[in-house]
PDB file of C-alpha atoms and ligand atoms in Angstrom:
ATOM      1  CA  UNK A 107     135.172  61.833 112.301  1.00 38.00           C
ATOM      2  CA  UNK A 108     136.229  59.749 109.185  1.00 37.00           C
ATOM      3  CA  UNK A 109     139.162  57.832 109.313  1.00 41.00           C
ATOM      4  CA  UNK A 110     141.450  59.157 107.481  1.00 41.00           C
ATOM      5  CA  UNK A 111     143.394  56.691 104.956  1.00 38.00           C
ATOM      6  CA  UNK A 112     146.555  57.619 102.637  1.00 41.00           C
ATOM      7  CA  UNK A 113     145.190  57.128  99.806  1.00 40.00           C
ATOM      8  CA  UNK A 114     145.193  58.724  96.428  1.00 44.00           C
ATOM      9  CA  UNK A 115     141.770  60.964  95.199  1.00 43.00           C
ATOM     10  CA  UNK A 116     140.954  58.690  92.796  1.00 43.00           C
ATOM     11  CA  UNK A 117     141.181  55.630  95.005  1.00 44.00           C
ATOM     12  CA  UNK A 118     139.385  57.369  97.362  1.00 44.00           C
ATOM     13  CA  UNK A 119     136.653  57.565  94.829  1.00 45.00           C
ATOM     14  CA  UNK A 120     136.548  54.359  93.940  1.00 46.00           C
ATOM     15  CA  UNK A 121     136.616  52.413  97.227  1.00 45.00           C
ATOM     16  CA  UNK A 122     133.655  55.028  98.716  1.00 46.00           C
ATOM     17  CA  UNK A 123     131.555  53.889  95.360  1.00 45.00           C
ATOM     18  CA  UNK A 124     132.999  50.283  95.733  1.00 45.00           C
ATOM     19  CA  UNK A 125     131.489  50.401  99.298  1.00 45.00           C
ATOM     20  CA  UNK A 126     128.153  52.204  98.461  1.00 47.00           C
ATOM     21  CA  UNK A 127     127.052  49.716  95.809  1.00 48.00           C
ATOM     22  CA  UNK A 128     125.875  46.240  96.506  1.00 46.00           C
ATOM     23  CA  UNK A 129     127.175  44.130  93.325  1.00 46.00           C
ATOM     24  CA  UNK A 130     125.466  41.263  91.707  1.00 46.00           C
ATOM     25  CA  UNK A 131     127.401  38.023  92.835  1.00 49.00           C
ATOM     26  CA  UNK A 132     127.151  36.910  89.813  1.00 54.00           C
ATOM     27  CA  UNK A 133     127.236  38.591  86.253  1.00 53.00           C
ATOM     28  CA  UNK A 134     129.156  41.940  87.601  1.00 56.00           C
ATOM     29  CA  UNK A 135     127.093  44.889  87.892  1.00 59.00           C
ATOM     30  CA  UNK A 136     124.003  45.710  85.720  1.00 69.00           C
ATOM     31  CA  UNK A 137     124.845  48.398  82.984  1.00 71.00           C
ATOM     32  CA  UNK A 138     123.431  51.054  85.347  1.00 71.00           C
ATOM     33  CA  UNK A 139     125.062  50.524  87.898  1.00 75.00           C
ATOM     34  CA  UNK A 140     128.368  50.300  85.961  1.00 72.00           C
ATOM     35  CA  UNK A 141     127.732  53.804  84.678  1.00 72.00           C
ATOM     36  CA  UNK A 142     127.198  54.917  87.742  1.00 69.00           C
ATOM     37  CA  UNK A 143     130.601  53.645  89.339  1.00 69.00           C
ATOM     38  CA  UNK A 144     132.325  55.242  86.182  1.00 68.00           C
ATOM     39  CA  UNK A 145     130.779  58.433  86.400  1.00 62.00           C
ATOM     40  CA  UNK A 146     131.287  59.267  89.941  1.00 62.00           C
ATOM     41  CA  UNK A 147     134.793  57.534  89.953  1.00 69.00           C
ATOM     42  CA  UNK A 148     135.837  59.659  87.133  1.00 80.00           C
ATOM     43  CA  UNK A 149     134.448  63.044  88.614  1.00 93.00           C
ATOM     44  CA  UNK A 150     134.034  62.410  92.070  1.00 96.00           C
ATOM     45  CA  UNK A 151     134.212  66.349  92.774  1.00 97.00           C
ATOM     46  CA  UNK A 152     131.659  67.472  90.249  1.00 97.00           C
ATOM     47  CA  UNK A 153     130.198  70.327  92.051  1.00 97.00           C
ATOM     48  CA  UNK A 154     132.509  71.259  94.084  1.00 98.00           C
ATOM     49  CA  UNK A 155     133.672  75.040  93.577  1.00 98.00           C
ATOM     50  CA  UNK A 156     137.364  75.570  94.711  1.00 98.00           C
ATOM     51  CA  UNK A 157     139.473  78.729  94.961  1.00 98.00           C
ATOM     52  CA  UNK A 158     143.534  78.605  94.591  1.00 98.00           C
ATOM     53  CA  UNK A 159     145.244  81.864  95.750  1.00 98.00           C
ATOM     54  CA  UNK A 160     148.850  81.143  94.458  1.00 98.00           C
ATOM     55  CA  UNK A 161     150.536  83.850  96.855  1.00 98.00           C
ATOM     56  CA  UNK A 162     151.687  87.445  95.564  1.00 98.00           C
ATOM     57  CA  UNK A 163     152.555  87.927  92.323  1.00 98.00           C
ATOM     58  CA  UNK A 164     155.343  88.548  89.378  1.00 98.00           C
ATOM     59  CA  UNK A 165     154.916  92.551  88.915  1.00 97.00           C
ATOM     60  CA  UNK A 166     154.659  93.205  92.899  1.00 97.00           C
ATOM     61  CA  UNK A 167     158.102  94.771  93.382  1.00 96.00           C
ATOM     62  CA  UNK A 168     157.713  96.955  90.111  1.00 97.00           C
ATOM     63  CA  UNK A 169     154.290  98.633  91.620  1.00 97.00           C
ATOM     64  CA  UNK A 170     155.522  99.571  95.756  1.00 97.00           C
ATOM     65  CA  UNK A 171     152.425 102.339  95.539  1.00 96.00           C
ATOM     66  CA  UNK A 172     150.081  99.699  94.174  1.00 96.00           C
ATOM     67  CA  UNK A 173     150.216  96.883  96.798  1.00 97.00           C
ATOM     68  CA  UNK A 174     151.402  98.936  99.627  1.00 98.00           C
ATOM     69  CA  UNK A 175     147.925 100.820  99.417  1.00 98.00           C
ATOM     70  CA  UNK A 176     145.759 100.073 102.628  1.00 98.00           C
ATOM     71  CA  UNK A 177     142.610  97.504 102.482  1.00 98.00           C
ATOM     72  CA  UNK A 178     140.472  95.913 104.678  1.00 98.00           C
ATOM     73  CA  UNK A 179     141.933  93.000 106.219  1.00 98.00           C
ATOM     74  CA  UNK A 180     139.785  92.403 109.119  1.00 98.00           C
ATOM     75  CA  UNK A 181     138.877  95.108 111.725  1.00 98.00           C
ATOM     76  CA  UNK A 182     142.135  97.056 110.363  1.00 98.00           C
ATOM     77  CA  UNK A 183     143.819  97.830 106.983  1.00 98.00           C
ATOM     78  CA  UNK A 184     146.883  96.000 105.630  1.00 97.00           C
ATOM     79  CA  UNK A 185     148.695  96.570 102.840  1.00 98.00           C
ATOM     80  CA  UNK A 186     147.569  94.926  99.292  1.00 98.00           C
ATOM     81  CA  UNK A 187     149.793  92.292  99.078  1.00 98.00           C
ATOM     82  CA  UNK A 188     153.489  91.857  99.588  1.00 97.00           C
ATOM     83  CA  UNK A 189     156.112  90.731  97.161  1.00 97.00           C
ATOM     84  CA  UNK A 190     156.792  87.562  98.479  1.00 98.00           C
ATOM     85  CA  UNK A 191     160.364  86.096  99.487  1.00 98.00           C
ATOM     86  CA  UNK A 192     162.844  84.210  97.364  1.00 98.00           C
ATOM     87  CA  UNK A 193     165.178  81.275  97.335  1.00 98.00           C
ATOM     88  CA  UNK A 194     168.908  82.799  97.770  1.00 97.00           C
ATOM     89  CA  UNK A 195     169.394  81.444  94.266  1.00 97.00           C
ATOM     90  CA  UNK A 196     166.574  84.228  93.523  1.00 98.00           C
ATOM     91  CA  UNK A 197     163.840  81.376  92.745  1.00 98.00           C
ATOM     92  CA  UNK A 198     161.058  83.853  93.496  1.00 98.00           C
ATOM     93  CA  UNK A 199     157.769  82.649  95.908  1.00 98.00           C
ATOM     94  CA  UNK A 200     155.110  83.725  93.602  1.00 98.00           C
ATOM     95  CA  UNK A 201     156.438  81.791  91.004  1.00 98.00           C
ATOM     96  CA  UNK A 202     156.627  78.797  93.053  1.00 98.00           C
ATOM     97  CA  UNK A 203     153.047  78.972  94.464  1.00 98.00           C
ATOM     98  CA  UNK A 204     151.836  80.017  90.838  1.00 98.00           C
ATOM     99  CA  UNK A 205     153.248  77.069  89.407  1.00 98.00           C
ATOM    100  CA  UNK A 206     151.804  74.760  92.364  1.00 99.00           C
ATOM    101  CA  UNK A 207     148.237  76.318  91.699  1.00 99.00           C
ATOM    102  CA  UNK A 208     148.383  75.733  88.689  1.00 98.00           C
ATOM    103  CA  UNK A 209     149.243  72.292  88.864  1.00 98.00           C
ATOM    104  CA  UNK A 210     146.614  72.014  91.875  1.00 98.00           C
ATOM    105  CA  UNK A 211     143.713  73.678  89.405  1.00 98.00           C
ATOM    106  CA  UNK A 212     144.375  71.161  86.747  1.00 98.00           C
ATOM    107  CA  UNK A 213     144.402  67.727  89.289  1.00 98.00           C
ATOM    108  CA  UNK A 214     140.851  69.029  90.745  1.00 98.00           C
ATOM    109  CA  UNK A 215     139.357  69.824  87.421  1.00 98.00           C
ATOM    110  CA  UNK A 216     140.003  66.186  86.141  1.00 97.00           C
ATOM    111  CA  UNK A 217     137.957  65.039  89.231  1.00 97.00           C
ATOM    112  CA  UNK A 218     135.476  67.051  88.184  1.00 97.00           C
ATOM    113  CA  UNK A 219     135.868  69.888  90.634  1.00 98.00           C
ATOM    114  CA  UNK A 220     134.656  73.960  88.849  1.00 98.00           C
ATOM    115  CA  UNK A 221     138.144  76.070  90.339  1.00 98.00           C
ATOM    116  CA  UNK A 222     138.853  79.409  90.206  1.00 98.00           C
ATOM    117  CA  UNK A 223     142.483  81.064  90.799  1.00 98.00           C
ATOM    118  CA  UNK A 224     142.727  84.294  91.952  1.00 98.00           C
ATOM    119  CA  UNK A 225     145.230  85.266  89.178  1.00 98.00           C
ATOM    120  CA  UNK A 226     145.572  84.170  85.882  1.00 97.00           C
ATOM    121  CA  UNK A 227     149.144  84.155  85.300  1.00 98.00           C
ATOM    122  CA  UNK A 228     152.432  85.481  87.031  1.00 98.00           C
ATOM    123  CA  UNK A 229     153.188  88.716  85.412  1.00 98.00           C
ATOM    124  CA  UNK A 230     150.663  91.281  87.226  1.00 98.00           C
ATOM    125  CA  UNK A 231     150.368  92.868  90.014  1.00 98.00           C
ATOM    126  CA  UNK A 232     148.381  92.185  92.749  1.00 97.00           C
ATOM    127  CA  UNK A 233     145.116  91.475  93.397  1.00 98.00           C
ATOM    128  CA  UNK A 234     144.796  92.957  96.456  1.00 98.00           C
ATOM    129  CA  UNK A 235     144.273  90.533  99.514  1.00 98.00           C
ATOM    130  CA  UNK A 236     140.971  91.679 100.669  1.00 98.00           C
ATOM    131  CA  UNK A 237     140.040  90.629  96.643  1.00 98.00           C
ATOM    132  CA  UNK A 238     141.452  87.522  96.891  1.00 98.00           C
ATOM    133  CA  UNK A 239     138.858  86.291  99.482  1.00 98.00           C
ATOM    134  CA  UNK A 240     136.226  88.451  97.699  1.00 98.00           C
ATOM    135  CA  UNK A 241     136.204  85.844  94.741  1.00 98.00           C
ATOM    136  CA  UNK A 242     136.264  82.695  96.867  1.00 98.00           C
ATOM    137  CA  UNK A 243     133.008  84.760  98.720  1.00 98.00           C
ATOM    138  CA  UNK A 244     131.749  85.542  95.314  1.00 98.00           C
ATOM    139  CA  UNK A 245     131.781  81.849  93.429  1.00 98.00           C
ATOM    140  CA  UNK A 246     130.705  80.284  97.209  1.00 98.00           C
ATOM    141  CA  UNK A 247     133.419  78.184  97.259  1.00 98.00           C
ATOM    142  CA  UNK A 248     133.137  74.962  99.260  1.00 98.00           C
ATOM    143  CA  UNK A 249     136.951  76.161 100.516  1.00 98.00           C
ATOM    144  CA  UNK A 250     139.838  77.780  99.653  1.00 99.00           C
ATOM    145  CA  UNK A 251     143.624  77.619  99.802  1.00 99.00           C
ATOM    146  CA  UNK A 252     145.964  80.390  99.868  1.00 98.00           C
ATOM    147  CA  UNK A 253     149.667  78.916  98.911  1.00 98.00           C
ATOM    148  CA  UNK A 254     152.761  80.160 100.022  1.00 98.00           C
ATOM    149  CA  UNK A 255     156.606  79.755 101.003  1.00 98.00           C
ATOM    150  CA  UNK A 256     158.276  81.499 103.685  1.00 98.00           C
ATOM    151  CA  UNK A 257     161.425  83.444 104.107  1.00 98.00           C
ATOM    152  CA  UNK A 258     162.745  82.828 107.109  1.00 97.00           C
ATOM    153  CA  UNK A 259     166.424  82.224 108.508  1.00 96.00           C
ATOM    154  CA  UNK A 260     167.928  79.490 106.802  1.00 96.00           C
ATOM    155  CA  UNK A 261     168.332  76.697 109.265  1.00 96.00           C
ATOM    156  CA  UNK A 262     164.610  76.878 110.065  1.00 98.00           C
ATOM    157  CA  UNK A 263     162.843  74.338 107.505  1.00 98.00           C
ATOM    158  CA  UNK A 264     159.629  72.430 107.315  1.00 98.00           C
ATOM    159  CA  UNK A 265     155.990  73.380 106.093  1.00 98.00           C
ATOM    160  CA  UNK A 266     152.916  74.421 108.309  1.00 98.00           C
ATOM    161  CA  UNK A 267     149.246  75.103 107.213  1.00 98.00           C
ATOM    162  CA  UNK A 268     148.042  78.304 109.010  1.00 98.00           C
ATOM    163  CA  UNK A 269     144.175  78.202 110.289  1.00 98.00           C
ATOM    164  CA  UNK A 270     141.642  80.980 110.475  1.00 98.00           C
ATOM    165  CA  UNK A 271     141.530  82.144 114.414  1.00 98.00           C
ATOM    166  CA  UNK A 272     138.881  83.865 115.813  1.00 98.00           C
ATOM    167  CA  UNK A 273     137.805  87.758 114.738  1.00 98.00           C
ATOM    168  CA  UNK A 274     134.851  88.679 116.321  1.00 98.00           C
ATOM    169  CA  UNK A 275     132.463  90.050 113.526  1.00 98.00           C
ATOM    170  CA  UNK A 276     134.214  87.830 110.763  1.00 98.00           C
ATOM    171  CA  UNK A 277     135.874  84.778 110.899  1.00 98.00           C
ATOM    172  CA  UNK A 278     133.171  83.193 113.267  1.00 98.00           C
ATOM    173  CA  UNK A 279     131.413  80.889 110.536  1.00 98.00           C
ATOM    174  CA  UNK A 280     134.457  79.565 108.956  1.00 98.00           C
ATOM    175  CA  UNK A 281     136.976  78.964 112.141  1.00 98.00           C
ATOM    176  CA  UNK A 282     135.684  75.447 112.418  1.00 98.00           C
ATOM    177  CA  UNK A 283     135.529  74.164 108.685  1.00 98.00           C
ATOM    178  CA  UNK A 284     138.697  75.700 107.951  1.00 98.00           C
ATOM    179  CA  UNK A 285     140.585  73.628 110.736  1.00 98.00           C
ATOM    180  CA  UNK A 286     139.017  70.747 108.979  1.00 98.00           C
ATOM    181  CA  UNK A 287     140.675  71.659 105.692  1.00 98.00           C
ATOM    182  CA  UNK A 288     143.457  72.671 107.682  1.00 98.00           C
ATOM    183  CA  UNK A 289     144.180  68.740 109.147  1.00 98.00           C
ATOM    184  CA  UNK A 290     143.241  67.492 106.204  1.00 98.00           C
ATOM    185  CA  UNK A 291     146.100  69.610 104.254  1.00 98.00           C
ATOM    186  CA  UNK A 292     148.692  69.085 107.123  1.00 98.00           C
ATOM    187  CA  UNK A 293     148.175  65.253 106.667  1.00 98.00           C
ATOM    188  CA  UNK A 294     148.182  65.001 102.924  1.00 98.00           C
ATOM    189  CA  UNK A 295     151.060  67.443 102.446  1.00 98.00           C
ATOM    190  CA  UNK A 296     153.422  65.631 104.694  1.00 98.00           C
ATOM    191  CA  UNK A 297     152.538  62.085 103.509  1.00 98.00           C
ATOM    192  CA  UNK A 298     153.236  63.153 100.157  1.00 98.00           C
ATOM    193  CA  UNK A 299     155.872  65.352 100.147  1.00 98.00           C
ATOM    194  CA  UNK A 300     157.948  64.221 102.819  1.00 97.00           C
ATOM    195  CA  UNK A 301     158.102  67.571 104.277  1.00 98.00           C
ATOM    196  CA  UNK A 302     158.404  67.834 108.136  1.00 98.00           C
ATOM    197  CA  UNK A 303     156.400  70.127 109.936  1.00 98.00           C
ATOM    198  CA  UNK A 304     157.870  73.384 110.533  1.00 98.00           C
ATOM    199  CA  UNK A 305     160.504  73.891 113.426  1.00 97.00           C
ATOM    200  CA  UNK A 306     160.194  77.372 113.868  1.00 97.00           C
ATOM    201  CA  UNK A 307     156.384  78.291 113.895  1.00 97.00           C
ATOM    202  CA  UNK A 308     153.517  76.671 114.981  1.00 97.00           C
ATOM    203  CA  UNK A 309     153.090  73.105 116.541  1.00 97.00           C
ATOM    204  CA  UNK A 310     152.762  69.958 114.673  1.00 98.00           C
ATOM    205  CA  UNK A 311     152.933  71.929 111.595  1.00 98.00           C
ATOM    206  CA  UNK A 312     149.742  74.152 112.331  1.00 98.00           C
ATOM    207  CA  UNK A 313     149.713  77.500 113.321  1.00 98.00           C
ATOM    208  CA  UNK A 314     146.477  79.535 113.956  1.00 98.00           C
ATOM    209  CA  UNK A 315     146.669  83.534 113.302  1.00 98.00           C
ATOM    210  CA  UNK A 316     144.324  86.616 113.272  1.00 98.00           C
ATOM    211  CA  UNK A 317     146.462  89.155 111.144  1.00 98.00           C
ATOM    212  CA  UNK A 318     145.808  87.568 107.861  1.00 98.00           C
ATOM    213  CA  UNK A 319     143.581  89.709 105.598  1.00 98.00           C
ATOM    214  CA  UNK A 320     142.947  86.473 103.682  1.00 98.00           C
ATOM    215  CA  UNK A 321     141.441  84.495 106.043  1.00 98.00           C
ATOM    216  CA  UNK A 322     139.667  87.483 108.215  1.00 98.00           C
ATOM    217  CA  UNK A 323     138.342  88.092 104.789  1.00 98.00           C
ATOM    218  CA  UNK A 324     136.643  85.226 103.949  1.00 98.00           C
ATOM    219  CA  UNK A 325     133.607  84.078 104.501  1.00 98.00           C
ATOM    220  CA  UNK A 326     134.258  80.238 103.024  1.00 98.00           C
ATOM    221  CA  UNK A 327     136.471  77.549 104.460  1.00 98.00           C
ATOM    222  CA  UNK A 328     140.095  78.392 103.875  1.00 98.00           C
ATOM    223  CA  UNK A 329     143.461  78.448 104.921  1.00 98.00           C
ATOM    224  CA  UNK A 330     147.419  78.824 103.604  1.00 98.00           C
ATOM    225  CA  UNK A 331     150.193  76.738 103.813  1.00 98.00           C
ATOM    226  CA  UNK A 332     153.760  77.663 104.025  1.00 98.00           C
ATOM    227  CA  UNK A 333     154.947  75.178 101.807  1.00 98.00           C
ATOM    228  CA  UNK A 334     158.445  75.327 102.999  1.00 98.00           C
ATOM    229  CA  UNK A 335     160.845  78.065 103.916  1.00 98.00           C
ATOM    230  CA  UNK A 336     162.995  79.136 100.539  1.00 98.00           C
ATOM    231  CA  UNK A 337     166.198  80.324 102.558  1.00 98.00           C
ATOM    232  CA  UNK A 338     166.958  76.739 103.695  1.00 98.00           C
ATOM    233  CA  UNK A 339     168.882  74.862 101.621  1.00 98.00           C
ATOM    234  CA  UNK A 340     167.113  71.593 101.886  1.00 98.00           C
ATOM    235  CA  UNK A 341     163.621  73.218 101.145  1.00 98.00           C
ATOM    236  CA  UNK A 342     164.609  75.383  98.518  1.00 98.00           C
ATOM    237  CA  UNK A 343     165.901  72.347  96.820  1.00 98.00           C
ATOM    238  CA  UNK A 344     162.366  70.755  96.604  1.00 98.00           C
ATOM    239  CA  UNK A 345     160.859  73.466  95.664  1.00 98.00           C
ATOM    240  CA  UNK A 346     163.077  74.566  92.995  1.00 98.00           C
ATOM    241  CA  UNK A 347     162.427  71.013  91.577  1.00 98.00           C
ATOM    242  CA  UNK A 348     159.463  70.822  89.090  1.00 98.00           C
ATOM    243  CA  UNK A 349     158.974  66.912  90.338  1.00 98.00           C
ATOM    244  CA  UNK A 350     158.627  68.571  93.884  1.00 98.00           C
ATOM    245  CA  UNK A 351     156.168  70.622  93.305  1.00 98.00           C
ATOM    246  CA  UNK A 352     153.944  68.044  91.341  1.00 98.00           C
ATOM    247  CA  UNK A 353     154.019  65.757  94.714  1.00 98.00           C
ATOM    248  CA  UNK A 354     153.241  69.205  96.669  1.00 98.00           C
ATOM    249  CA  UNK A 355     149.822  69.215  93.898  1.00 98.00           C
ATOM    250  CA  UNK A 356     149.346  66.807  94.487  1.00 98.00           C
ATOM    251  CA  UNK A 357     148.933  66.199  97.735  1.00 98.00           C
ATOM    252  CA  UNK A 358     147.797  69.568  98.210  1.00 98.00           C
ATOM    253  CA  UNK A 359     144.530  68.454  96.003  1.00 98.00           C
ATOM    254  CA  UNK A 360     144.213  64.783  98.012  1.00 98.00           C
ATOM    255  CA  UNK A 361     143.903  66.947 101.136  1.00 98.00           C
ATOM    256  CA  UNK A 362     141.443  69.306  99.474  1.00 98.00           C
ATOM    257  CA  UNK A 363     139.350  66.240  97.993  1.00 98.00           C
ATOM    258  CA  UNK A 364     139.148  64.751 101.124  1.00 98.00           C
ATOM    259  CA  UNK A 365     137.795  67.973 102.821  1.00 98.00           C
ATOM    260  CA  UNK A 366     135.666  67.707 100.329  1.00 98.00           C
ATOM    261  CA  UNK A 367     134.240  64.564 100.866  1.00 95.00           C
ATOM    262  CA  UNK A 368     133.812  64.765 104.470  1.00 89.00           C
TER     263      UNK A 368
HETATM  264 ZN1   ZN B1576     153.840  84.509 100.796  1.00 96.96          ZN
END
């Protein structure tokens, strides 16, 4: 396993290139070899395909018969989608994890990275769960990241990152890469946001779960994260603030670069 070193993408980058190419002692690199460090320090994810699933969406609530339809989410149906929860200031969750995604989308395309969000704003409805993974399947994505925030009682606080477990038939191929991403996203996230790890779910901020049409979907590397819970008072501060959620980006694309990398 690679050590793993807090570090931003871009240094990241620089000091794998630094390390790859033996410099002239004297005179500095030759003009290849300049271009070279340039190009792959200024794109260092060309070629990588990402998907961003910013969780639910703005029109859910007005469409119940839409995304409480059945699809496949596994070996059983679940309903489309949900509507997400809320902060109790009504700061809604799918405009929170659009704005993330966004925010996400547009750190990994300056690195070069081609990424795809499953929605492309926050006033629809849907897509559908089951879709969601379809597209990451579709583009073969190198991984994927569903991004939430929860809505649990409000003393319970903290983030986790929730890992594919095992579904015979369909999460078999991606249960290992995705806990990759998965430690690589719990890491990031908390070193860059300052979030704790959840005190409610999970353990050390990971929980692993079977239910998920999202993950039983998908046949890619790919997990969410509960970014916080919105009915605490302390998390729902953070993510209310648009500062917050650029740390949250960011960190949320250093963990994904690093996957990347590996
Ligand atoms: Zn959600």
């Amino acid at each position: 396993m690679v050590a793993w070193r807090a570090v931003s993408v871009g240094a990241v980058a620089a000091s794998a290139v630094a390390a790859a190419v033996v410099l002239p002692v004297e005179g500095g690199p030759s003009r290849p070899q300049a271009q070279a460090v340039a190009a792959a320090t200024a794109r260092p994810l060309a070629g990588k395909v990402i998907v961003i699933d910013p969780g639910h969406n703005g029109r859910n609530y007005k469409h119940p018969k839409v995304i409480n339809r059945k699809v496949p989410a596994g070996p059983f149906k679940k309903a489309c989608d949900t509507t997400g929860t809320a902060t109790d200031s009504g700061y809604a969750e799918h405009a929170y994890t659009f704005d993330v995604a966004t925010r996400m989308a547009r750190l990994l395309r300056a690195q070069g990275a081609t990424v795809h969000l499953t929605r492309p704003n926050d006033t629809g409805v849907g897509p559908c769960v089951n879709q969601r993974a379809a597209l990451a399947n579709k583009v073969r994505a190198h991984a994927a990241i569903s991004i939430h925030a929860d809505g649990a009682p409000g003393k319970r606080r903290g983030f986790h990152v929730i890992l594919p477990g095992y579904v015979k038939g369909y999460t078999g191929p991606i249960v290992t890469p995705s806990k990759w991403l998965g430690y690589d996203i719990r890491y990031a996230f908390r070193k860059g946001t300052g979030q704790p790890y959840a005190n409610y779910i999970g353990r050390d901020g990971l929980d692993v779960r079977t239910d998920l049409g999202g993950l039983n979907m998908s046949k890619v590397p790919k997990v969410f994260i509960e970014c916080g819970n919105m009915r605490n008072a302390t998390d729902a501060a953070r993510m209310r603030s648009a500062a917050w959620r650029q740390r949250a980006a960011v960190s949320l694309a250093t963990g994904m670069a690093h996957y990347l990398k590996r």
